Coordinates of C-alpha atoms in Angstrom, one line a residue:
M1 CA 43.3 155.8 -71.8
I2 CA 43.5 155.2 -67.7
A3 CA 39.8 153.9 -67.0
P4 CA 40.2 150.9 -69.7
T5 CA 43.2 149.9 -68.5
R6 CA 41.7 149.7 -64.5
A7 CA 38.7 148.2 -66.0
W8 CA 41.1 145.4 -67.6
K9 CA 43.3 144.6 -64.3
R10 CA 40.1 144.6 -62.2
S11 CA 38.2 141.8 -64.4
G12 CA 41.9 139.8 -64.8
A13 CA 41.9 139.4 -60.7
L14 CA 37.7 138.8 -60.8
I15 CA 38.7 135.8 -63.8
A16 CA 41.9 135.0 -61.0
G17 CA 40.1 134.3 -58.5
A18 CA 37.6 132.7 -59.5
A19 CA 39.5 130.0 -61.3
L20 CA 41.8 129.2 -57.4
G21 CA 38.3 128.8 -56.0
L22 CA 37.2 125.9 -58.6
V23 CA 40.8 124.5 -58.0
G24 CA 40.5 124.7 -54.1
V25 CA 36.8 123.1 -54.2
G26 CA 38.2 120.5 -56.8
V27 CA 41.1 119.4 -54.4
N28 CA 38.3 119.0 -51.2
A29 CA 36.5 116.8 -53.5
A30 CA 38.4 114.9 -54.5
P31 CA 39.3 113.3 -50.7
A32 CA 35.5 113.0 -50.8
S33 CA 35.2 110.8 -53.8
A34 CA 38.4 109.0 -52.6
H35 CA 37.5 107.3 -49.7
T36 CA 36.1 103.7 -50.0
P37 CA 35.5 102.0 -47.2
V38 CA 34.4 98.3 -47.4
W39 CA 33.9 95.4 -45.6
T40 CA 31.7 92.2 -45.2
V41 CA 30.2 90.7 -42.6
T42 CA 30.1 86.3 -42.8
C43 CA 28.8 84.4 -40.2
S44 CA 32.5 82.8 -39.6
E45 CA 34.7 86.2 -40.5
V46 CA 34.6 90.0 -41.3
T47 CA 36.3 91.3 -43.7
I48 CA 37.7 94.9 -44.1
D49 CA 39.2 97.2 -46.7
L50 CA 39.5 100.7 -46.3
K51 CA 41.3 102.5 -49.7
A52 CA 42.0 106.1 -50.3
Y53 CA 42.0 107.7 -47.8
S54 CA 45.0 110.6 -46.9
A55 CA 48.1 109.3 -45.3
R56 CA 49.2 112.9 -44.2
V57 CA 46.3 112.6 -41.3
T58 CA 46.1 110.0 -38.5
N59 CA 42.8 107.9 -39.5
T60 CA 41.7 105.0 -37.5
V61 CA 39.2 101.8 -37.6
T62 CA 37.3 99.9 -35.2
V63 CA 35.2 96.7 -34.5
T64 CA 33.2 94.8 -32.4
A65 CA 31.8 91.6 -32.4
D66 CA 28.6 91.7 -29.8
G67 CA 29.5 94.6 -28.0
K68 CA 33.1 93.2 -27.6
D69 CA 36.4 94.0 -29.5
L70 CA 37.1 91.9 -32.0
L71 CA 39.6 94.7 -33.2
P72 CA 40.9 97.4 -30.8
T73 CA 40.9 100.4 -32.3
Q74 CA 44.1 100.8 -35.0
E75 CA 45.1 103.2 -36.8
F76 CA 46.5 103.0 -39.8
G77 CA 47.6 105.4 -42.7
R78 CA 46.0 105.5 -46.7
E79 CA 44.8 101.9 -46.5
F80 CA 44.1 99.3 -44.3
S81 CA 42.7 95.6 -44.9
K82 CA 41.9 92.7 -42.7
T83 CA 39.9 89.8 -42.1
L84 CA 39.2 88.9 -38.2
Q85 CA 37.9 85.6 -37.5
L86 CA 33.6 85.8 -35.5
P87 CA 33.8 83.6 -32.7
E88 CA 31.6 81.1 -32.3
H89 CA 28.0 81.6 -31.7
K90 CA 24.2 80.3 -31.4
A91 CA 22.5 83.1 -32.2
E92 CA 22.7 86.5 -34.7
I93 CA 25.2 89.1 -33.0
E94 CA 26.2 92.8 -34.6
V95 CA 29.0 93.3 -35.8
R96 CA 30.0 97.5 -35.4
L97 CA 32.9 99.2 -38.0
V98 CA 34.4 102.8 -36.7
V99 CA 36.6 104.4 -39.2
K100 CA 37.5 108.3 -38.0
A101 CA 38.8 109.7 -40.7
G102 CA 41.3 112.4 -39.6
D103 CA 40.8 114.9 -42.6
G104 CA 37.1 115.2 -41.7
D105 CA 34.0 113.7 -40.0
R106 CA 32.5 114.0 -43.3
F107 CA 35.0 110.8 -44.5
S108 CA 33.9 108.7 -41.0
R109 CA 32.1 105.9 -41.1
D110 CA 29.9 103.8 -38.2
E111 CA 28.1 100.9 -39.3
T112 CA 26.9 97.8 -38.1
K113 CA 26.1 94.3 -40.1
T114 CA 24.1 91.2 -38.5
A115 CA 26.4 88.3 -38.5
P116 CA 24.3 85.2 -39.1
V117 CA 24.7 81.2 -37.6
C118 CA 26.6 79.1 -39.3
E119 CA 24.7 75.9 -40.5
S120 CA 26.3 73.2 -38.7
P121 CA 27.1 70.0 -41.2
E122 CA 24.5 67.1 -41.2
P123 CA 26.6 63.9 -39.1
S124 CA 27.6 61.4 -41.6
E125 CA 27.2 57.8 -40.8
P126 CA 30.2 56.3 -39.6
P127 CA 31.4 53.7 -42.2
Q128 CA 30.3 49.7 -42.0
E129 CA 32.9 47.5 -40.7
P130 CA 33.7 44.9 -42.9
E131 CA 32.5 41.3 -41.5
P132 CA 35.5 38.4 -40.8
S133 CA 36.3 36.7 -43.7
E134 CA 37.0 33.2 -41.8
P135 CA 40.6 31.7 -41.7
P136 CA 41.3 29.5 -44.4
S137 CA 41.0 25.8 -43.4
T138 CA 44.8 24.8 -42.4
E139 CA 44.1 20.9 -42.5
P140 CA 46.1 18.5 -45.4
P141 CA 43.7 17.4 -48.3
N142 CA 42.4 13.9 -48.2
T143 CA 45.1 12.0 -50.3
E144 CA 43.6 8.2 -49.7
P145 CA 42.2 6.8 -53.2
P146 CA 38.7 6.4 -53.9
N147 CA 36.9 3.1 -52.7
T148 CA 36.8 0.9 -55.8
E149 CA 35.1 -1.9 -53.9
P150 CA 31.6 -3.0 -55.5
P151 CA 29.3 -3.1 -53.2
S152 CA 27.9 -5.2 -50.8
T153 CA 24.8 -7.7 -52.3
E154 CA 24.4 -9.9 -48.9
P155 CA 21.3 -7.7 -46.7
P156 CA 21.6 -6.3 -44.2
N157 CA 21.5 -8.0 -41.7
S158 CA 22.5 -12.1 -42.5
E159 CA 22.0 -13.8 -38.6
A160 CA 19.6 -16.5 -39.1
P161 CA 16.2 -16.2 -37.4
P162 CA 16.1 -17.7 -33.5
A163 CA 14.5 -20.6 -33.0
P164 CA 10.9 -21.0 -32.0
A165 CA 10.6 -22.3 -28.3
P166 CA 9.0 -25.8 -27.8
S167 CA 5.3 -25.6 -27.2
T168 CA 6.1 -27.8 -24.3
P169 CA 8.6 -28.0 -21.1
P170 CA 11.9 -29.9 -21.6
L171 CA 12.9 -32.5 -19.2
A172 CA 15.3 -32.3 -17.0
E173 CA 18.4 -33.5 -17.8
T174 CA 19.4 -36.7 -16.0
G175 CA 22.9 -36.8 -17.2
G176 CA 21.7 -39.6 -20.3
S177 CA 22.7 -38.3 -23.7
S178 CA 20.6 -39.7 -26.8
A179 CA 22.7 -43.1 -26.9
T180 CA 21.2 -44.2 -23.5
P181 CA 19.1 -46.6 -25.4
L182 CA 21.1 -48.3 -27.9
I183 CA 23.2 -49.5 -25.5
A184 CA 20.8 -50.8 -23.2
G185 CA 19.3 -53.0 -26.0
A186 CA 22.6 -53.9 -26.8
A187 CA 23.5 -55.6 -23.1
A188 CA 20.0 -57.1 -23.8
A189 CA 21.2 -58.4 -26.4
A190 CA 23.5 -59.7 -26.0
V191 CA 22.4 -61.7 -22.5
A192 CA 19.6 -63.2 -24.3
A193 CA 22.9 -64.4 -26.9
G194 CA 24.5 -66.1 -23.3
A195 CA 21.9 -67.4 -22.5
G196 CA 20.7 -69.1 -25.7
I197 CA 24.5 -70.5 -25.4
L198 CA 24.2 -71.5 -22.3
V199 CA 21.1 -74.0 -22.7
V200 CA 22.3 -75.6 -26.0
T201 CA 25.3 -76.8 -24.2
R202 CA 23.7 -78.7 -21.1
R203 CA 20.8 -79.9 -23.8
R204 CA 24.5 -81.1 -25.7
R205 CA 26.0 -82.7 -22.3
A206 CA 23.0 -84.2 -20.9
A207 CA 22.2 -85.8 -24.9
R208 CA 26.2 -87.1 -24.6
G209 CA 25.8 -88.7 -21.2

């Protein structure tokens, strides 16, 4: 009866040891599956999201852009999340993430990604300024009554045409007028009448004497 008892004890010890070994493997494997480093790079920023790290050790993270520190080495515990702005660049630049886990190098990360160049928006045309409108007229409205007179029927030029020029040169003026011949005739008749009266008077006197 002594031999079987010892055999059972040995079997129990082996089973217990195997069980503890499996538990230890599971504990050590859990952190490996739990560490989740996630990070993205765009043309203007870097987003870092580190989760499920061990809080009982010291973990560090470093980010460089184009060989220059974008995030100097910083310690963190179980989680770390941050968004970093990239400097302006006219060509693609390399962004490097270095994560060192305090619970083993197998959980650390050293990765590099490329940040593209941001496309600049096309310049928009400046808005056209509206043409200035003419200011409203300040002249007073025309209040004169409408012209009701009938239109004139006279010809445009009512002046008499000029008299034609004489064909012979005009005589020089001597101070006489058109009544001069009449006056001379009347004087001659008066002289003739006076002479006749004088002759008749002499005859009568001669006859009486």
